[in-house]
Amino acid sequence: MIGHSGGAQFAHRFLLCKRQLRLQKLVISAAGWYTATDAAVNFPYGQKNSILEGVDLAPVFAQKVFVQVGTADNSTNTTSIRRDAQAEAQGASRLARAQYFFQKANNRAAALAVPFQWELHLIAGLGHDFNQSLPHSADLLFP
């Protein structure tokens, strides 16, 4: 599965909410904001006060997940991403927010002492462009 931008928001929440996924690999590409694997942050920015509260994250972290974003997807002035206090806490750009999401997941997996199969992929020079990011996504899914 590949999700880019709004599709990435759907894809990563699908990963978190759906038990017994039939996915081999997932590319989460350049979401505008994330539901982080943070039990202390209220949903939809974290797991607290939601169906995700107390969920076993080991199977989620065991999935082959690629968090992908371009290094030039770093605009802090774009109006196409959420700009409330909770979203801003994740970072000011898609690049910063992808790094935040990945690092939160990596830290949580380490705290739980479970295998972590996710990878962060930064695409040099790429902005927020689906057509240019798709070949990178396909290469991750089908090396």
CSV table of C-alpha atoms in Angstrom, one decimal:
chain,number,residue,atom,x,y,z
A,1,MET,CA,0.0,0.0,0.0
A,2,ILE,CA,1.2,3.5,-0.8
A,3,GLY,CA,-0.4,6.6,0.7
A,4,HIS,CA,0.8,10.1,-0.2
A,5,SER,CA,-0.3,13.3,1.5
A,6,GLY,CA,-3.9,12.8,2.6
A,7,GLY,CA,-3.6,9.2,1.5
A,8,ALA,CA,-0.6,8.8,3.9
A,9,GLN,CA,-2.8,10.1,6.7
A,10,PHE,CA,-5.3,7.4,5.9
A,11,ALA,CA,-2.7,4.7,5.5
A,12,HIS,CA,-0.9,5.2,8.8
A,13,ARG,CA,-4.1,5.4,10.7
A,14,PHE,CA,-5.3,2.2,9.0
A,15,LEU,CA,-2.0,0.6,10.1
A,16,LEU,CA,-2.6,1.7,13.7
A,17,CYS,CA,-6.3,0.8,13.8
A,18,LYS,CA,-6.6,-2.4,11.8
A,19,ARG,CA,-5.7,-5.6,13.4
A,20,GLN,CA,-4.4,-8.5,11.3
A,21,LEU,CA,-3.3,-6.5,8.3
A,22,ARG,CA,-2.8,-8.3,5.0
A,23,LEU,CA,0.0,-6.0,4.0
A,24,GLN,CA,3.5,-6.9,3.2
A,25,LYS,CA,4.8,-3.4,2.9
A,26,LEU,CA,3.4,0.1,3.5
A,27,VAL,CA,4.7,3.5,2.2
A,28,ILE,CA,3.6,6.5,4.2
A,29,SER,CA,4.6,9.4,2.0
A,30,ALA,CA,4.5,13.1,3.1
A,31,ALA,CA,1.5,13.2,5.4
A,32,GLY,CA,0.5,16.6,6.6
A,33,TRP,CA,0.2,15.5,10.2
A,34,TYR,CA,0.1,12.2,12.1
A,35,THR,CA,-1.5,10.1,14.8
A,36,ALA,CA,1.7,9.3,16.7
A,37,THR,CA,2.3,6.2,18.8
A,38,ASP,CA,2.3,8.3,21.9
A,39,ALA,CA,0.0,7.1,24.8
A,40,ALA,CA,0.3,10.5,26.5
A,41,VAL,CA,-1.1,12.6,23.6
A,42,ASN,CA,-4.8,12.9,23.0
A,43,PHE,CA,-6.3,11.4,19.8
A,44,PRO,CA,-6.1,12.3,16.9
A,45,TYR,CA,-2.5,13.4,17.5
A,46,GLY,CA,-1.7,10.4,19.8
A,47,GLN,CA,-3.4,7.4,21.2
A,48,LYS,CA,-4.9,8.8,24.4
A,49,ASN,CA,-8.7,8.7,24.8
A,50,SER,CA,-9.2,6.6,21.7
A,51,ILE,CA,-9.6,3.0,20.6
A,52,LEU,CA,-5.8,3.0,20.3
A,53,GLU,CA,-5.4,3.4,24.0
A,54,GLY,CA,-3.7,0.3,25.4
A,55,VAL,CA,-3.4,-1.4,21.9
A,56,ASP,CA,-0.5,-3.8,21.4
A,57,LEU,CA,1.9,-2.0,19.1
A,58,ALA,CA,4.3,-4.9,18.6
A,59,PRO,CA,2.5,-6.1,15.5
A,60,VAL,CA,2.4,-2.5,14.1
A,61,PHE,CA,6.1,-2.1,14.6
A,62,ALA,CA,6.8,-5.5,13.1
A,63,GLN,CA,5.2,-4.4,9.8
A,64,LYS,CA,7.5,-3.3,7.0
A,65,VAL,CA,6.7,0.4,6.9
A,66,PHE,CA,8.5,3.1,5.0
A,67,VAL,CA,8.0,6.7,6.2
A,68,GLN,CA,9.0,8.7,3.1
A,69,VAL,CA,9.3,12.5,2.6
A,70,GLY,CA,11.3,14.8,0.4
A,71,THR,CA,13.9,17.0,2.0
A,72,ALA,CA,12.4,20.0,0.1
A,73,ASP,CA,9.0,19.3,1.6
A,74,ASN,CA,9.9,21.7,4.3
A,75,SER,CA,7.7,24.8,3.7
A,76,THR,CA,6.6,26.3,6.9
A,77,ASN,CA,4.2,28.6,5.1
A,78,THR,CA,2.0,26.2,3.2
A,79,THR,CA,-1.7,26.3,3.9
A,80,SER,CA,-2.2,22.7,2.9
A,81,ILE,CA,-1.3,21.3,6.3
A,82,ARG,CA,-2.9,21.6,9.6
A,83,ARG,CA,-1.8,24.6,11.7
A,84,ASP,CA,-3.2,24.1,15.2
A,85,ALA,CA,-1.1,23.8,18.3
A,86,GLN,CA,-1.1,20.0,18.4
A,87,ALA,CA,0.0,19.7,14.7
A,88,GLU,CA,2.6,22.4,15.2
A,89,ALA,CA,4.0,20.3,18.1
A,90,GLN,CA,4.9,17.7,15.5
A,91,GLY,CA,6.9,20.2,13.5
A,92,ALA,CA,6.4,23.2,11.2
A,93,SER,CA,6.7,21.2,7.9
A,94,ARG,CA,5.9,17.8,6.4
A,95,LEU,CA,9.6,17.0,6.6
A,96,ALA,CA,9.7,17.8,10.3
A,97,ARG,CA,6.5,16.0,11.0
A,98,ALA,CA,7.6,12.8,9.2
A,99,GLN,CA,10.8,12.8,11.3
A,100,TYR,CA,8.7,13.3,14.5
A,101,PHE,CA,6.3,10.5,13.6
A,102,PHE,CA,9.1,8.1,12.8
A,103,GLN,CA,11.2,9.0,15.9
A,104,LYS,CA,8.1,8.6,18.2
A,105,ALA,CA,7.5,5.1,16.8
A,106,ASN,CA,11.2,4.2,17.1
A,107,ASN,CA,11.3,5.4,20.7
A,108,ARG,CA,8.1,3.6,21.6
A,109,ALA,CA,9.3,0.3,20.1
A,110,ALA,CA,12.5,0.6,22.0
A,111,ALA,CA,10.6,1.3,25.3
A,112,LEU,CA,8.5,-1.7,24.7
A,113,ALA,CA,11.5,-3.8,23.7
A,114,VAL,CA,9.8,-5.1,20.5
A,115,PRO,CA,11.3,-5.4,17.0
A,116,PHE,CA,11.0,-2.2,14.9
A,117,GLN,CA,10.9,-2.8,11.1
A,118,TRP,CA,10.1,0.7,10.0
A,119,GLU,CA,12.5,2.8,7.9
A,120,LEU,CA,12.7,6.6,7.3
A,121,HIS,CA,13.4,7.6,3.7
A,122,LEU,CA,14.4,11.2,3.0
A,123,ILE,CA,14.4,11.9,-0.8
A,124,ALA,CA,17.0,14.6,-1.5
A,125,GLY,CA,15.6,17.7,-3.2
A,126,LEU,CA,12.0,16.4,-3.5
A,127,GLY,CA,9.1,18.8,-2.6
A,128,HIS,CA,5.5,17.8,-2.1
A,129,ASP,CA,5.0,16.1,-5.4
A,130,PHE,CA,3.1,12.8,-5.8
A,131,ASN,CA,4.2,12.2,-9.4
A,132,GLN,CA,7.9,12.5,-8.4
A,133,SER,CA,7.5,10.6,-5.1
A,134,LEU,CA,5.7,7.6,-6.7
A,135,PRO,CA,8.8,6.0,-8.3
A,136,HIS,CA,10.6,6.2,-5.0
A,137,SER,CA,7.6,4.5,-3.3
A,138,ALA,CA,7.5,1.8,-6.0
A,139,ASP,CA,11.2,1.2,-5.5
A,140,LEU,CA,10.6,0.6,-1.8
A,141,LEU,CA,7.8,-1.8,-2.4
A,142,PHE,CA,9.5,-3.6,-5.4
A,143,PRO,CA,13.3,-3.3,-5.1
